Amino acid sequence: MPTAELHIDGKVIELPVIEGSEGERAIDIQNLRSETGLITMDPGYANTGSCESSITFINGEEGILQYRGYPIEELAENCTFLEVSYLLIHGELPTEVELDGFTNSILHHTMIHEDFRLLFRALPKDAHPMAACSAMVSALATFYPDSLDPRDPREVEVSIHRLLAKLPTIASYAYKHSVGQPFMYPDNNLSYVGNFLRLMFANPCEEFEVDPVVEKAIDLLLILHADHEQNCSASTVRIVGSSHVNMFASISAGINALWGPRHGGANQEVIEMLSAIADEGISGKEFVDRAKSRDDTSRLMGFGHRVYKNFDPRARIIKKACYDVLDRLGVNSRLLEIAVEIEQLALSDDYFVERNLYPNVDFYSGVIYTAIGTPENMFTANFAIGRLPGWIAQWREMHEHKHKIGRPRQVYTGETRRKVPQLSDR
Ligand code: CMC
């Protein structure tokens, strides 16, 4: 095994170098502190591997994304979201029989306890759906105390199915509550996405038909969001789960992490940005200039990525899908025109070129959500439904491997030891 040498305090320490199946290399520092008394410093963990994982591979320089070895482009072309969920969670694509069993189980656990209605009613009308989703997923632990043990494989399996089945119901109720419409009961005869669309957009007074174009578009978006290795929310799910708390609590924490505008919350902010350009007559150039300015804290939302220093492959697929879906729905989108203009401005601007800032997954997704009538504050909840199988797979993989509780260290820079003065002397 190759090693790296660390020369420190007149000593030479040999550190093993481990290599992943796609050639990624890492210096293993697990014994660094015990051998030297030193820790490493890496704010934002940009150079720190927290685990070995066989779920998702990203090559940010070349713009490659693979789930379990399969390129995202092929999965998007050939699979449904539930097939991809099975792949992420179980490691292989399902056979027909496996897919039938999995789909049947998910589609038959979509209802949530009637008392959730009371919980939703207790929330203000303008509660953000992400706050509501996180609270309700956390509350699942109170309704299902029979599936909380992370060391019991059967209980874990039951929790996985409950989460996948119920999150679309929960997310849609957050929306229904905000607009004062009755909660719809799930329809188990519909597809996973068809049921979600009905929960969101149907009302008890009218027939509702699922539009196959919209159904396919949402399914595609869910696939593209399904996992992204050790991002902020997946790392949150792992670190919370490492305390051996139940899966509902870990996923609830992941939902909160995703909500932030530098993470999944960016999709809502992108559309707010594009709408501001459309409605307030601000030019695209002005927005791009603002995002570059050191005096302005605003960023070009939907641009840049910690890992991709090239085009985000998901953004390419979504941009193409935008044209396709809008064309099929007969929608002429001013927002899409503005997005394309901003993209062109940024990609030919030295500031963005020098920093390798390209459109990410969130840049075009909101255009599709808007075209199909999804309210802006539900964009990130859609992302959460998509990311759920990834969080579950990451949580389960951690539990299947030997792991420690997540607990980073620090370099303390505060006051050194001192005496507590009496109140009268302070
Ligand atoms: N607009 C303007 N400048 C940017 C942007 C942007 N969108 N993104 C990065 N920069 C600049 C940043 O100011 C810094 O410049 P300088 O070196 O002069 O200080 C440089 O590029 C590096 O930025 P960073 O913040 O150190 O990079 P990071 O890898 O820590 O951050 C990011 C990645 C995604 C948080 C960041 O690019 C960003 O805030 N983008 C906008 C929000 C966004 O679209 N988030 C969605 C990410 S993809 C989906 C997801 O993860 O959920």
CSV table of C-alpha atoms and ligand atoms in Angstrom, one decimal:
chain,number,residue,atom,x,y,z
A,1,MET,CA,0.0,0.0,0.0
A,2,PRO,CA,1.4,3.4,-0.9
A,3,THR,CA,2.1,5.8,2.0
A,4,ALA,CA,2.6,9.6,2.5
A,5,GLU,CA,5.2,10.9,4.8
A,6,LEU,CA,4.6,13.7,7.3
A,7,HIS,CA,7.7,15.4,8.7
A,8,ILE,CA,6.9,17.0,12.0
A,9,ASP,CA,8.9,17.9,15.2
A,10,GLY,CA,11.9,16.0,13.9
A,11,LYS,CA,9.9,12.8,13.4
A,12,VAL,CA,8.7,11.1,10.2
A,13,ILE,CA,5.2,9.7,10.3
A,14,GLU,CA,4.0,7.3,7.6
A,15,LEU,CA,0.4,7.7,6.6
A,16,PRO,CA,-1.4,5.1,4.4
A,17,VAL,CA,-2.8,6.2,1.1
A,18,ILE,CA,-6.1,4.5,0.2
A,19,GLU,CA,-7.5,4.4,-3.3
A,20,GLY,CA,-11.2,4.1,-4.4
A,21,SER,CA,-12.5,2.1,-7.3
A,22,GLU,CA,-12.5,5.1,-9.6
A,23,GLY,CA,-8.9,6.1,-8.7
A,24,GLU,CA,-9.7,8.7,-6.0
A,25,ARG,CA,-6.9,8.8,-3.4
A,26,ALA,CA,-7.0,9.8,0.2
A,27,ILE,CA,-4.4,10.1,3.0
A,28,ASP,CA,-5.6,8.1,5.9
A,29,ILE,CA,-5.1,10.1,9.1
A,30,GLN,CA,-7.1,8.0,11.5
A,31,ASN,CA,-4.0,7.5,13.8
A,32,LEU,CA,-2.6,11.0,13.3
A,33,ARG,CA,-3.6,12.4,16.7
A,34,SER,CA,-2.6,9.4,18.7
A,35,GLU,CA,0.9,9.3,17.0
A,36,THR,CA,1.6,13.1,16.9
A,37,GLY,CA,-0.9,14.9,19.1
A,38,LEU,CA,-1.9,16.9,16.0
A,39,ILE,CA,-5.2,17.3,14.2
A,40,THR,CA,-5.9,18.6,10.7
A,41,MET,CA,-7.7,21.8,9.9
A,42,ASP,CA,-10.2,21.9,7.0
A,43,PRO,CA,-13.1,24.3,7.5
A,44,GLY,CA,-16.0,23.3,5.3
A,45,TYR,CA,-14.4,19.9,4.9
A,46,ALA,CA,-13.4,20.7,1.3
A,47,ASN,CA,-10.5,18.2,1.5
A,48,THR,CA,-11.8,15.8,4.1
A,49,GLY,CA,-13.3,12.4,3.4
A,50,SER,CA,-15.7,11.3,6.1
A,51,CYS,CA,-16.3,7.8,4.9
A,52,GLU,CA,-15.8,5.2,2.2
A,53,SER,CA,-19.0,4.8,0.2
A,54,SER,CA,-20.1,2.7,-2.7
A,55,ILE,CA,-23.3,4.6,-3.5
A,56,THR,CA,-22.5,7.6,-5.7
A,57,PHE,CA,-19.5,8.7,-7.7
A,58,ILE,CA,-18.8,12.2,-8.8
A,59,ASN,CA,-15.9,13.5,-10.9
A,60,GLY,CA,-16.4,17.2,-10.6
A,61,GLU,CA,-13.6,18.1,-13.1
A,62,GLU,CA,-15.2,16.0,-15.8
A,63,GLY,CA,-18.8,16.5,-14.9
A,64,ILE,CA,-19.5,12.8,-14.2
A,65,LEU,CA,-22.3,11.6,-11.8
A,66,GLN,CA,-23.0,7.9,-11.3
A,67,TYR,CA,-25.3,6.1,-8.9
A,68,ARG,CA,-24.0,2.6,-8.1
A,69,GLY,CA,-21.8,2.8,-11.2
A,70,TYR,CA,-24.6,3.8,-13.6
A,71,PRO,CA,-24.3,7.2,-15.4
A,72,ILE,CA,-27.0,9.6,-14.4
A,73,GLU,CA,-27.8,10.2,-18.1
A,74,GLU,CA,-28.7,6.5,-18.6
A,75,LEU,CA,-30.7,6.2,-15.4
A,76,ALA,CA,-32.7,9.3,-16.4
A,77,GLU,CA,-33.4,7.9,-19.8
A,78,ASN,CA,-34.4,4.4,-18.8
A,79,CYS,CA,-35.6,4.2,-15.2
A,80,THR,CA,-38.3,5.5,-12.9
A,81,PHE,CA,-37.7,7.2,-9.6
A,82,LEU,CA,-38.8,4.2,-7.6
A,83,GLU,CA,-36.3,2.0,-9.6
A,84,VAL,CA,-33.6,4.5,-8.9
A,85,SER,CA,-34.6,4.6,-5.2
A,86,TYR,CA,-34.3,0.8,-5.0
A,87,LEU,CA,-30.9,1.0,-6.7
A,88,LEU,CA,-29.6,3.5,-4.2
A,89,ILE,CA,-30.9,1.8,-1.2
A,90,HIS,CA,-30.3,-1.9,-2.2
A,91,GLY,CA,-27.2,-1.5,-4.4
A,92,GLU,CA,-28.6,-3.1,-7.6
A,93,LEU,CA,-31.4,-2.3,-10.0
A,94,PRO,CA,-34.5,-4.3,-9.1
A,95,THR,CA,-35.7,-7.3,-11.1
A,96,GLU,CA,-39.4,-7.1,-12.2
A,97,VAL,CA,-40.5,-9.1,-9.2
A,98,GLU,CA,-38.4,-7.0,-6.8
A,99,LEU,CA,-39.7,-3.8,-8.3
A,100,ASP,CA,-43.3,-4.9,-8.1
A,101,GLY,CA,-43.0,-5.8,-4.4
A,102,PHE,CA,-41.2,-2.5,-3.6
A,103,THR,CA,-43.6,-0.3,-5.5
A,104,ASN,CA,-46.6,-2.1,-4.1
A,105,SER,CA,-45.4,-1.6,-0.5
A,106,ILE,CA,-44.5,2.1,-1.1
A,107,LEU,CA,-47.8,2.8,-2.8
A,108,HIS,CA,-49.8,1.1,0.0
A,109,HIS,CA,-48.3,3.1,2.9
A,110,THR,CA,-49.0,6.6,1.6
A,111,MET,CA,-51.7,7.5,4.1
A,112,ILE,CA,-50.6,9.3,7.3
A,113,HIS,CA,-52.3,9.1,10.7
A,114,GLU,CA,-55.4,11.3,10.9
A,115,ASP,CA,-54.0,13.2,13.9
A,116,PHE,CA,-51.4,14.7,11.6
A,117,ARG,CA,-54.2,17.0,10.5
A,118,LEU,CA,-54.2,18.5,14.0
A,119,LEU,CA,-50.5,19.0,13.8
A,120,PHE,CA,-50.8,20.8,10.4
A,121,ARG,CA,-53.7,22.9,11.7
A,122,ALA,CA,-51.5,24.1,14.6
A,123,LEU,CA,-49.0,25.7,12.1
A,124,PRO,CA,-49.4,29.2,10.8
A,125,LYS,CA,-50.7,29.5,7.3
A,126,ASP,CA,-47.5,30.9,6.0
A,127,ALA,CA,-45.3,28.2,7.6
A,128,HIS,CA,-42.6,27.3,5.0
A,129,PRO,CA,-43.2,23.8,3.7
A,130,MET,CA,-39.6,22.8,4.6
A,131,ALA,CA,-40.2,23.6,8.2
A,132,ALA,CA,-43.5,21.7,8.2
A,133,CYS,CA,-41.9,18.7,6.4
A,134,SER,CA,-39.1,18.5,8.9
A,135,ALA,CA,-41.4,18.8,11.9
A,136,MET,CA,-43.8,16.2,10.5
A,137,VAL,CA,-41.0,13.7,9.6
A,138,SER,CA,-39.7,14.2,13.2
A,139,ALA,CA,-43.2,13.5,14.4
A,140,LEU,CA,-43.3,10.2,12.5
A,141,ALA,CA,-41.1,8.9,15.4
A,142,THR,CA,-44.0,9.6,17.8
A,143,PHE,CA,-46.5,7.8,15.7
A,144,TYR,CA,-44.3,4.8,14.9
A,145,PRO,CA,-42.4,3.8,18.0
A,146,ASP,CA,-42.3,0.2,16.6
A,147,SER,CA,-39.7,1.0,13.9
A,148,LEU,CA,-37.1,3.2,15.7
A,149,ASP,CA,-34.2,0.8,16.4
A,150,PRO,CA,-31.4,1.5,13.9
A,151,ARG,CA,-29.8,-1.8,14.8
A,152,ASP,CA,-32.9,-3.9,13.9
A,153,PRO,CA,-32.9,-4.6,10.1
A,154,ARG,CA,-36.6,-5.2,10.0
A,155,GLU,CA,-37.4,-2.0,11.8
A,156,VAL,CA,-35.1,-0.1,9.5
A,157,GLU,CA,-36.8,-1.6,6.4
A,158,VAL,CA,-40.2,-0.6,7.8
A,159,SER,CA,-39.0,2.9,8.4
A,160,ILE,CA,-37.6,3.2,4.9
A,161,HIS,CA,-40.9,2.2,3.3
A,162,ARG,CA,-42.8,4.5,5.6
A,163,LEU,CA,-40.6,7.5,4.8
A,164,LEU,CA,-40.7,7.0,1.0
A,165,ALA,CA,-44.4,6.4,1.1
A,166,LYS,CA,-45.4,9.3,3.4
A,167,LEU,CA,-43.1,12.2,2.5
A,168,PRO,CA,-45.1,13.2,-0.6
A,169,THR,CA,-48.3,13.1,1.5
A,170,ILE,CA,-46.6,15.2,4.2
A,171,ALA,CA,-45.2,17.7,1.7
A,172,SER,CA,-48.5,18.1,-0.2
A,173,TYR,CA,-50.4,18.7,3.1
A,174,ALA,CA,-47.9,21.4,4.0
A,175,TYR,CA,-49.0,23.1,0.7
A,176,LYS,CA,-52.7,22.4,1.1
A,177,HIS,CA,-52.6,23.9,4.6
A,178,SER,CA,-50.9,27.1,3.3
A,179,VAL,CA,-53.6,27.7,0.7
A,180,GLY,CA,-56.5,26.6,3.0
A,181,GLN,CA,-57.6,23.6,0.8
A,182,PRO,CA,-58.8,20.3,2.2
A,183,PHE,CA,-56.1,17.5,2.4
A,184,MET,CA,-56.7,14.9,-0.2
A,185,TYR,CA,-56.4,11.2,0.7
A,186,PRO,CA,-53.7,9.4,-1.4
A,187,ASP,CA,-54.9,7.3,-4.3
A,188,ASN,CA,-52.9,4.0,-4.3
A,189,ASN,CA,-53.9,3.2,-7.9
A,190,LEU,CA,-51.7,6.0,-9.2
A,191,SER,CA,-48.0,6.0,-9.7
A,192,TYR,CA,-45.7,7.5,-7.0
A,193,VAL,CA,-45.5,10.8,-8.9
A,194,GLY,CA,-49.1,10.7,-10.1
A,195,ASN,CA,-50.3,10.3,-6.5
A,196,PHE,CA,-48.1,13.2,-5.4
A,197,LEU,CA,-49.5,15.5,-8.2
A,198,ARG,CA,-53.1,14.6,-7.2
A,199,LEU,CA,-52.3,15.2,-3.5
A,200,MET,CA,-50.9,18.6,-4.5
A,201,PHE,CA,-53.3,19.8,-7.2
A,202,ALA,CA,-56.6,18.0,-6.8
A,203,ASN,CA,-59.6,19.1,-4.7
A,204,PRO,CA,-62.6,17.0,-3.6
A,205,CYS,CA,-65.0,18.9,-5.8
A,206,GLU,CA,-63.6,18.0,-9.2
A,207,GLU,CA,-62.2,15.1,-11.1
A,208,PHE,CA,-58.4,15.2,-11.4
A,209,GLU,CA,-56.4,13.7,-14.2
A,210,VAL,CA,-52.7,13.2,-14.0
A,211,ASP,CA,-51.0,14.8,-17.0
A,212,PRO,CA,-48.4,12.2,-18.3
A,213,VAL,CA,-46.0,15.0,-19.5
A,214,VAL,CA,-46.0,16.6,-16.0
A,215,GLU,CA,-45.7,13.1,-14.3
A,216,LYS,CA,-42.7,12.2,-16.4
A,217,ALA,CA,-41.1,15.6,-15.8
A,218,ILE,CA,-41.4,15.4,-12.1
A,219,ASP,CA,-40.2,11.8,-12.1
A,220,LEU,CA,-37.1,12.9,-14.0
A,221,LEU,CA,-36.4,15.7,-11.6
A,222,LEU,CA,-36.7,13.3,-8.6
A,223,ILE,CA,-34.2,10.9,-10.3
A,224,LEU,CA,-31.7,13.8,-10.9
A,225,HIS,CA,-31.9,14.8,-7.2
A,226,ALA,CA,-31.8,11.4,-5.7
A,227,ASP,CA,-28.3,11.4,-4.3
A,228,HIS,CA,-25.1,13.4,-4.4
A,229,GLU,CA,-22.7,11.7,-2.1
A,230,GLN,CA,-21.5,13.6,1.0
A,231,ASN,CA,-23.3,16.9,0.5
A,232,CYS,CA,-24.4,19.1,3.4
A,233,SER,CA,-27.7,17.3,4.0
A,234,ALA,CA,-26.4,13.8,3.5
A,235,SER,CA,-23.5,14.5,5.8
A,236,THR,CA,-26.0,15.9,8.3
A,237,VAL,CA,-28.1,12.7,8.0
A,238,ARG,CA,-25.0,10.6,8.6
A,239,ILE,CA,-23.7,12.7,11.5
A,240,VAL,CA,-27.1,12.8,13.3
A,241,GLY,CA,-27.6,9.1,12.6
A,242,SER,CA,-24.1,8.3,14.0
A,243,SER,CA,-25.5,9.0,17.5
A,244,HIS,CA,-27.8,6.0,16.8
A,245,VAL,CA,-31.0,8.1,16.9
A,246,ASN,CA,-33.8,6.7,14.8
A,247,MET,CA,-34.0,7.3,11.0
A,248,PHE,CA,-37.0,9.7,11.2
A,249,ALA,CA,-34.9,12.1,13.4
A,250,SER,CA,-31.9,11.8,11.1
A,251,ILE,CA,-34.0,12.5,7.9
A,252,SER,CA,-35.7,15.4,9.6
A,253,ALA,CA,-32.3,17.0,10.2
A,254,GLY,CA,-31.4,16.4,6.6
A,255,ILE,CA,-34.5,18.2,5.5
A,256,ASN,CA,-33.5,21.2,7.5
A,257,ALA,CA,-30.0,21.2,6.1
A,258,LEU,CA,-31.4,21.1,2.6
A,259,TRP,CA,-33.6,24.1,3.2
A,260,GLY,CA,-30.6,26.5,3.2
A,261,PRO,CA,-30.2,28.8,0.1
A,262,ARG,CA,-26.6,27.6,-0.4
A,263,HIS,CA,-28.0,24.0,-0.7
A,264,GLY,CA,-31.5,22.9,-1.9
A,265,GLY,CA,-33.1,26.2,-1.0
A,266,ALA,CA,-31.3,27.7,-4.0
A,267,ASN,CA,-34.0,26.4,-6.4
A,268,GLN,CA,-36.6,28.8,-4.8
A,269,GLU,CA,-34.1,31.7,-4.9
A,270,VAL,CA,-33.3,31.1,-8.5
A,271,ILE,CA,-36.9,31.6,-9.6
A,272,GLU,CA,-37.2,34.6,-7.3
A,273,MET,CA,-34.1,36.0,-9.0
A,274,LEU,CA,-35.5,35.3,-12.5
A,275,SER,CA,-38.9,36.7,-11.6
A,276,ALA,CA,-37.3,39.9,-10.2
A,277,ILE,CA,-35.5,40.3,-13.5
A,278,ALA,CA,-38.8,39.8,-15.4
A,279,ASP,CA,-41.0,41.9,-13.2
A,280,GLU,CA,-38.8,44.7,-12.0
A,281,GLY,CA,-37.1,45.4,-15.3
A,282,ILE,CA,-33.6,44.8,-13.8
A,283,SER,CA,-31.3,43.6,-16.6
A,284,GLY,CA,-29.6,40.3,-16.6
A,285,LYS,CA,-26.3,42.0,-16.8
A,286,GLU,CA,-27.1,44.1,-13.7
A,287,PHE,CA,-27.8,40.9,-11.7
A,288,VAL,CA,-24.6,39.2,-12.9
A,289,ASP,CA,-22.6,42.4,-12.0
A,290,ARG,CA,-24.2,42.4,-8.5
A,291,ALA,CA,-23.3,38.8,-8.0
A,292,LYS,CA,-19.6,39.7,-8.8
A,293,SER,CA,-19.4,42.7,-6.7
A,294,ARG,CA,-17.5,42.6,-3.4
A,295,ASP,CA,-19.8,45.2,-2.0
A,296,ASP,CA,-22.9,43.1,-2.5
A,297,THR,CA,-23.4,39.8,-0.7
A,298,SER,CA,-25.8,38.4,-3.3
A,299,ARG,CA,-24.7,35.5,-5.4
A,300,LEU,CA,-25.9,34.3,-8.8
A,301,MET,CA,-28.2,31.6,-7.4
A,302,GLY,CA,-28.1,28.3,-9.2
A,303,PHE,CA,-24.4,28.8,-10.1
A,304,GLY,CA,-21.3,27.3,-8.7
A,305,HIS,CA,-20.8,24.0,-6.9
A,306,ARG,CA,-18.3,22.7,-4.3
A,307,VAL,CA,-17.5,19.6,-6.3
A,308,TYR,CA,-18.4,20.4,-10.0
A,309,LYS,CA,-15.7,22.6,-11.6
A,310,ASN,CA,-17.3,21.9,-14.9
A,311,PHE,CA,-20.9,21.7,-16.1
A,312,ASP,CA,-23.2,19.9,-13.6
A,313,PRO,CA,-24.4,17.0,-15.6
A,314,ARG,CA,-27.8,17.3,-13.9
A,315,ALA,CA,-28.2,20.9,-15.2
A,316,ARG,CA,-27.6,19.8,-18.8
A,317,ILE,CA,-30.4,17.2,-18.5
A,318,ILE,CA,-32.8,19.6,-16.8
A,319,LYS,CA,-32.1,22.4,-19.4
A,320,LYS,CA,-33.0,20.0,-22.2
A,321,ALA,CA,-36.1,18.8,-20.3
A,322,CYS,CA,-37.2,22.4,-19.8
A,323,TYR,CA,-37.5,22.9,-23.6
A,324,ASP,CA,-39.2,19.5,-24.0
A,325,VAL,CA,-41.7,19.9,-21.2
A,326,LEU,CA,-42.6,23.6,-22.0
A,327,ASP,CA,-43.0,22.7,-25.6
A,328,ARG,CA,-45.3,19.8,-24.8
A,329,LEU,CA,-47.3,21.8,-22.4
A,330,GLY,CA,-47.5,24.7,-24.9
A,331,VAL,CA,-46.0,27.1,-22.3
A,332,ASN,CA,-44.0,30.1,-23.5
A,333,SER,CA,-41.7,30.9,-20.6
A,334,ARG,CA,-40.1,34.3,-20.1
A,335,LEU,CA,-38.3,32.8,-17.2
A,336,LEU,CA,-36.6,30.3,-19.4
A,337,GLU,CA,-35.5,33.0,-21.8
A,338,ILE,CA,-34.0,35.0,-18.9
A,339,ALA,CA,-32.3,31.9,-17.5
A,340,VAL,CA,-30.6,31.2,-20.8
A,341,GLU,CA,-29.5,34.9,-21.1
A,342,ILE,CA,-28.0,34.9,-17.6
A,343,GLU,CA,-26.3,31.6,-18.3
A,344,GLN,CA,-24.7,33.0,-21.5
A,345,LEU,CA,-23.7,36.2,-19.7
A,346,ALA,CA,-22.1,34.3,-16.8
A,347,LEU,CA,-20.3,31.7,-19.0
A,348,SER,CA,-18.6,34.4,-21.0
A,349,ASP,CA,-17.7,36.5,-17.9
A,350,ASP,CA,-14.1,36.3,-16.6
A,351,TYR,CA,-15.3,36.3,-13.0
A,352,PHE,CA,-17.3,33.1,-13.5
A,353,VAL,CA,-14.8,31.5,-15.9
A,354,GLU,CA,-11.9,32.0,-13.5
A,355,ARG,CA,-13.8,30.5,-10.6
A,356,ASN,CA,-15.2,27.6,-12.7
A,357,LEU,CA,-18.8,28.6,-11.8
A,358,TYR,CA,-21.3,26.8,-14.0
A,359,PRO,CA,-25.1,26.3,-13.7
A,360,ASN,CA,-25.9,23.7,-11.1
A,361,VAL,CA,-29.0,21.4,-10.7
A,362,ASP,CA,-31.0,24.2,-9.2
A,363,PHE,CA,-30.6,26.7,-12.1
A,364,TYR,CA,-33.2,25.3,-14.5
A,365,SER,CA,-35.4,23.1,-12.3
A,366,GLY,CA,-37.6,26.0,-11.1
A,367,VAL,CA,-38.6,26.8,-14.7
A,368,ILE,CA,-40.2,23.4,-15.0
A,369,TYR,CA,-41.8,23.6,-11.5
A,370,THR,CA,-43.2,27.0,-12.4
A,371,ALA,CA,-44.5,25.8,-15.8
A,372,ILE,CA,-46.5,23.0,-14.1
A,373,GLY,CA,-47.9,25.3,-11.4
A,374,THR,CA,-45.8,24.3,-8.4
A,375,PRO,CA,-45.7,27.2,-6.0
A,376,GLU,CA,-42.2,28.6,-5.3
A,377,ASN,CA,-42.0,27.7,-1.7
A,378,MET,CA,-42.6,24.0,-2.6
A,379,PHE,CA,-39.6,23.7,-4.9
A,380,THR,CA,-37.2,22.7,-2.1
A,381,ALA,CA,-39.8,20.2,-0.7
A,382,ASN,CA,-39.8,18.6,-4.1
A,383,PHE,CA,-36.0,18.4,-3.9
A,384,ALA,CA,-36.4,16.7,-0.5
A,385,ILE,CA,-38.7,14.0,-1.9
A,386,GLY,CA,-36.1,13.4,-4.6
A,387,ARG,CA,-33.2,13.3,-2.2
A,388,LEU,CA,-34.9,11.0,0.3
A,389,PRO,CA,-33.6,7.7,-1.1
A,390,GLY,CA,-30.1,9.1,-1.1
A,391,TRP,CA,-30.3,10.1,2.5
A,392,ILE,CA,-31.7,6.7,3.4
A,393,ALA,CA,-29.0,4.9,1.5
A,394,GLN,CA,-26.3,7.0,3.1
A,395,TRP,CA,-27.8,6.4,6.6
A,396,ARG,CA,-28.0,2.7,6.0
A,397,GLU,CA,-24.6,2.3,4.6
A,398,MET,CA,-23.1,4.1,7.6
A,399,HIS,CA,-24.9,1.7,9.9
A,400,GLU,CA,-23.8,-1.3,7.9
A,401,HIS,CA,-20.1,-0.2,8.2
A,402,LYS,CA,-18.2,0.0,11.4
A,403,HIS,CA,-18.5,3.7,12.3
A,404,LYS,CA,-17.8,6.1,15.1
A,405,ILE,CA,-20.1,8.9,16.4
A,406,GLY,CA,-19.4,12.0,14.2
A,407,ARG,CA,-17.4,14.4,16.3
A,408,PRO,CA,-15.0,16.8,14.7
A,409,ARG,CA,-12.3,18.5,16.7
A,410,GLN,CA,-11.3,22.2,16.8
A,411,VAL,CA,-8.3,24.4,17.5
A,412,TYR,CA,-9.3,26.5,20.5
A,413,THR,CA,-8.4,30.2,20.2
A,414,GLY,CA,-10.2,31.7,23.2
A,415,GLU,CA,-9.0,32.9,26.6
A,416,THR,CA,-6.6,30.7,28.5
A,417,ARG,CA,-7.5,29.5,32.1
A,418,ARG,CA,-8.5,32.4,34.4
A,419,LYS,CA,-10.3,32.9,37.7
A,420,VAL,CA,-14.0,33.8,38.0
A,421,PRO,CA,-14.1,37.3,39.5
A,422,GLN,CA,-16.8,38.1,42.1
A,423,LEU,CA,-19.9,39.8,40.6
A,424,SER,CA,-19.0,43.0,42.4
A,425,ASP,CA,-15.6,43.1,40.7
A,426,ARG,CA,-16.8,42.6,37.1
B,1,CMC,N1,-22.2,33.8,-7.5
B,1,CMC,C1,-21.2,34.6,-7.4
B,1,CMC,N2,-20.0,34.2,-6.9
B,1,CMC,C2,-19.9,32.9,-6.5
B,1,CMC,C3,-20.9,32.0,-6.6
B,1,CMC,C4,-22.1,32.5,-7.2
B,1,CMC,N3,-23.2,31.7,-7.3
B,1,CMC,N4,-20.5,30.8,-6.2
B,1,CMC,C5,-19.3,31.0,-5.8
B,1,CMC,N5,-18.9,32.3,-6.0
B,1,CMC,C6,-17.5,32.8,-5.8
B,1,CMC,C7,-17.3,33.1,-4.3
B,1,CMC,O1,-17.7,34.4,-4.0
B,1,CMC,C8,-15.8,32.9,-4.2
B,1,CMC,O2,-15.1,34.0,-4.7
B,1,CMC,P1,-13.7,34.5,-4.1
B,1,CMC,O3,-12.8,33.4,-4.4
B,1,CMC,O4,-13.4,35.7,-4.9
B,1,CMC,O5,-14.0,34.8,-2.7
B,1,CMC,C9,-15.5,31.7,-5.1
B,1,CMC,O6,-16.6,31.8,-6.1
B,1,CMC,C10,-15.6,30.4,-4.4
B,1,CMC,O7,-16.8,30.3,-3.7
B,1,CMC,P2,-17.0,29.4,-2.4
B,1,CMC,O8,-18.2,29.9,-1.7
B,1,CMC,O9,-15.7,29.4,-1.7
B,1,CMC,O10,-17.2,28.0,-3.0
B,1,CMC,P3,-17.9,26.8,-2.3
B,1,CMC,O11,-17.5,25.6,-3.0
B,1,CMC,O12,-17.6,26.8,-0.8
B,1,CMC,O13,-19.5,27.0,-2.5
B,1,CMC,C11,-21.7,27.0,-3.3
B,1,CMC,C12,-20.3,26.3,-3.3
B,1,CMC,C13,-22.7,26.1,-4.1
B,1,CMC,C14,-22.2,27.1,-1.9
B,1,CMC,C15,-21.6,28.4,-4.0
B,1,CMC,O14,-21.2,28.2,-5.3
B,1,CMC,C16,-22.9,29.2,-4.0
B,1,CMC,O15,-23.2,29.8,-3.0
B,1,CMC,N6,-23.7,29.1,-5.1
B,1,CMC,C17,-25.0,29.7,-5.1
B,1,CMC,C18,-26.0,28.9,-4.3
B,1,CMC,C19,-26.4,27.7,-5.1
B,1,CMC,O16,-26.8,27.7,-6.3
B,1,CMC,N7,-26.5,26.5,-4.4
B,1,CMC,C20,-26.9,25.2,-4.9
B,1,CMC,C21,-25.7,24.3,-5.0
B,1,CMC,S1,-26.1,22.8,-6.0
B,1,CMC,C22,-27.4,22.0,-5.2
B,1,CMC,C23,-27.2,21.7,-3.8
B,1,CMC,O17,-26.1,21.5,-3.3
B,1,CMC,O18,-28.3,21.6,-3.2
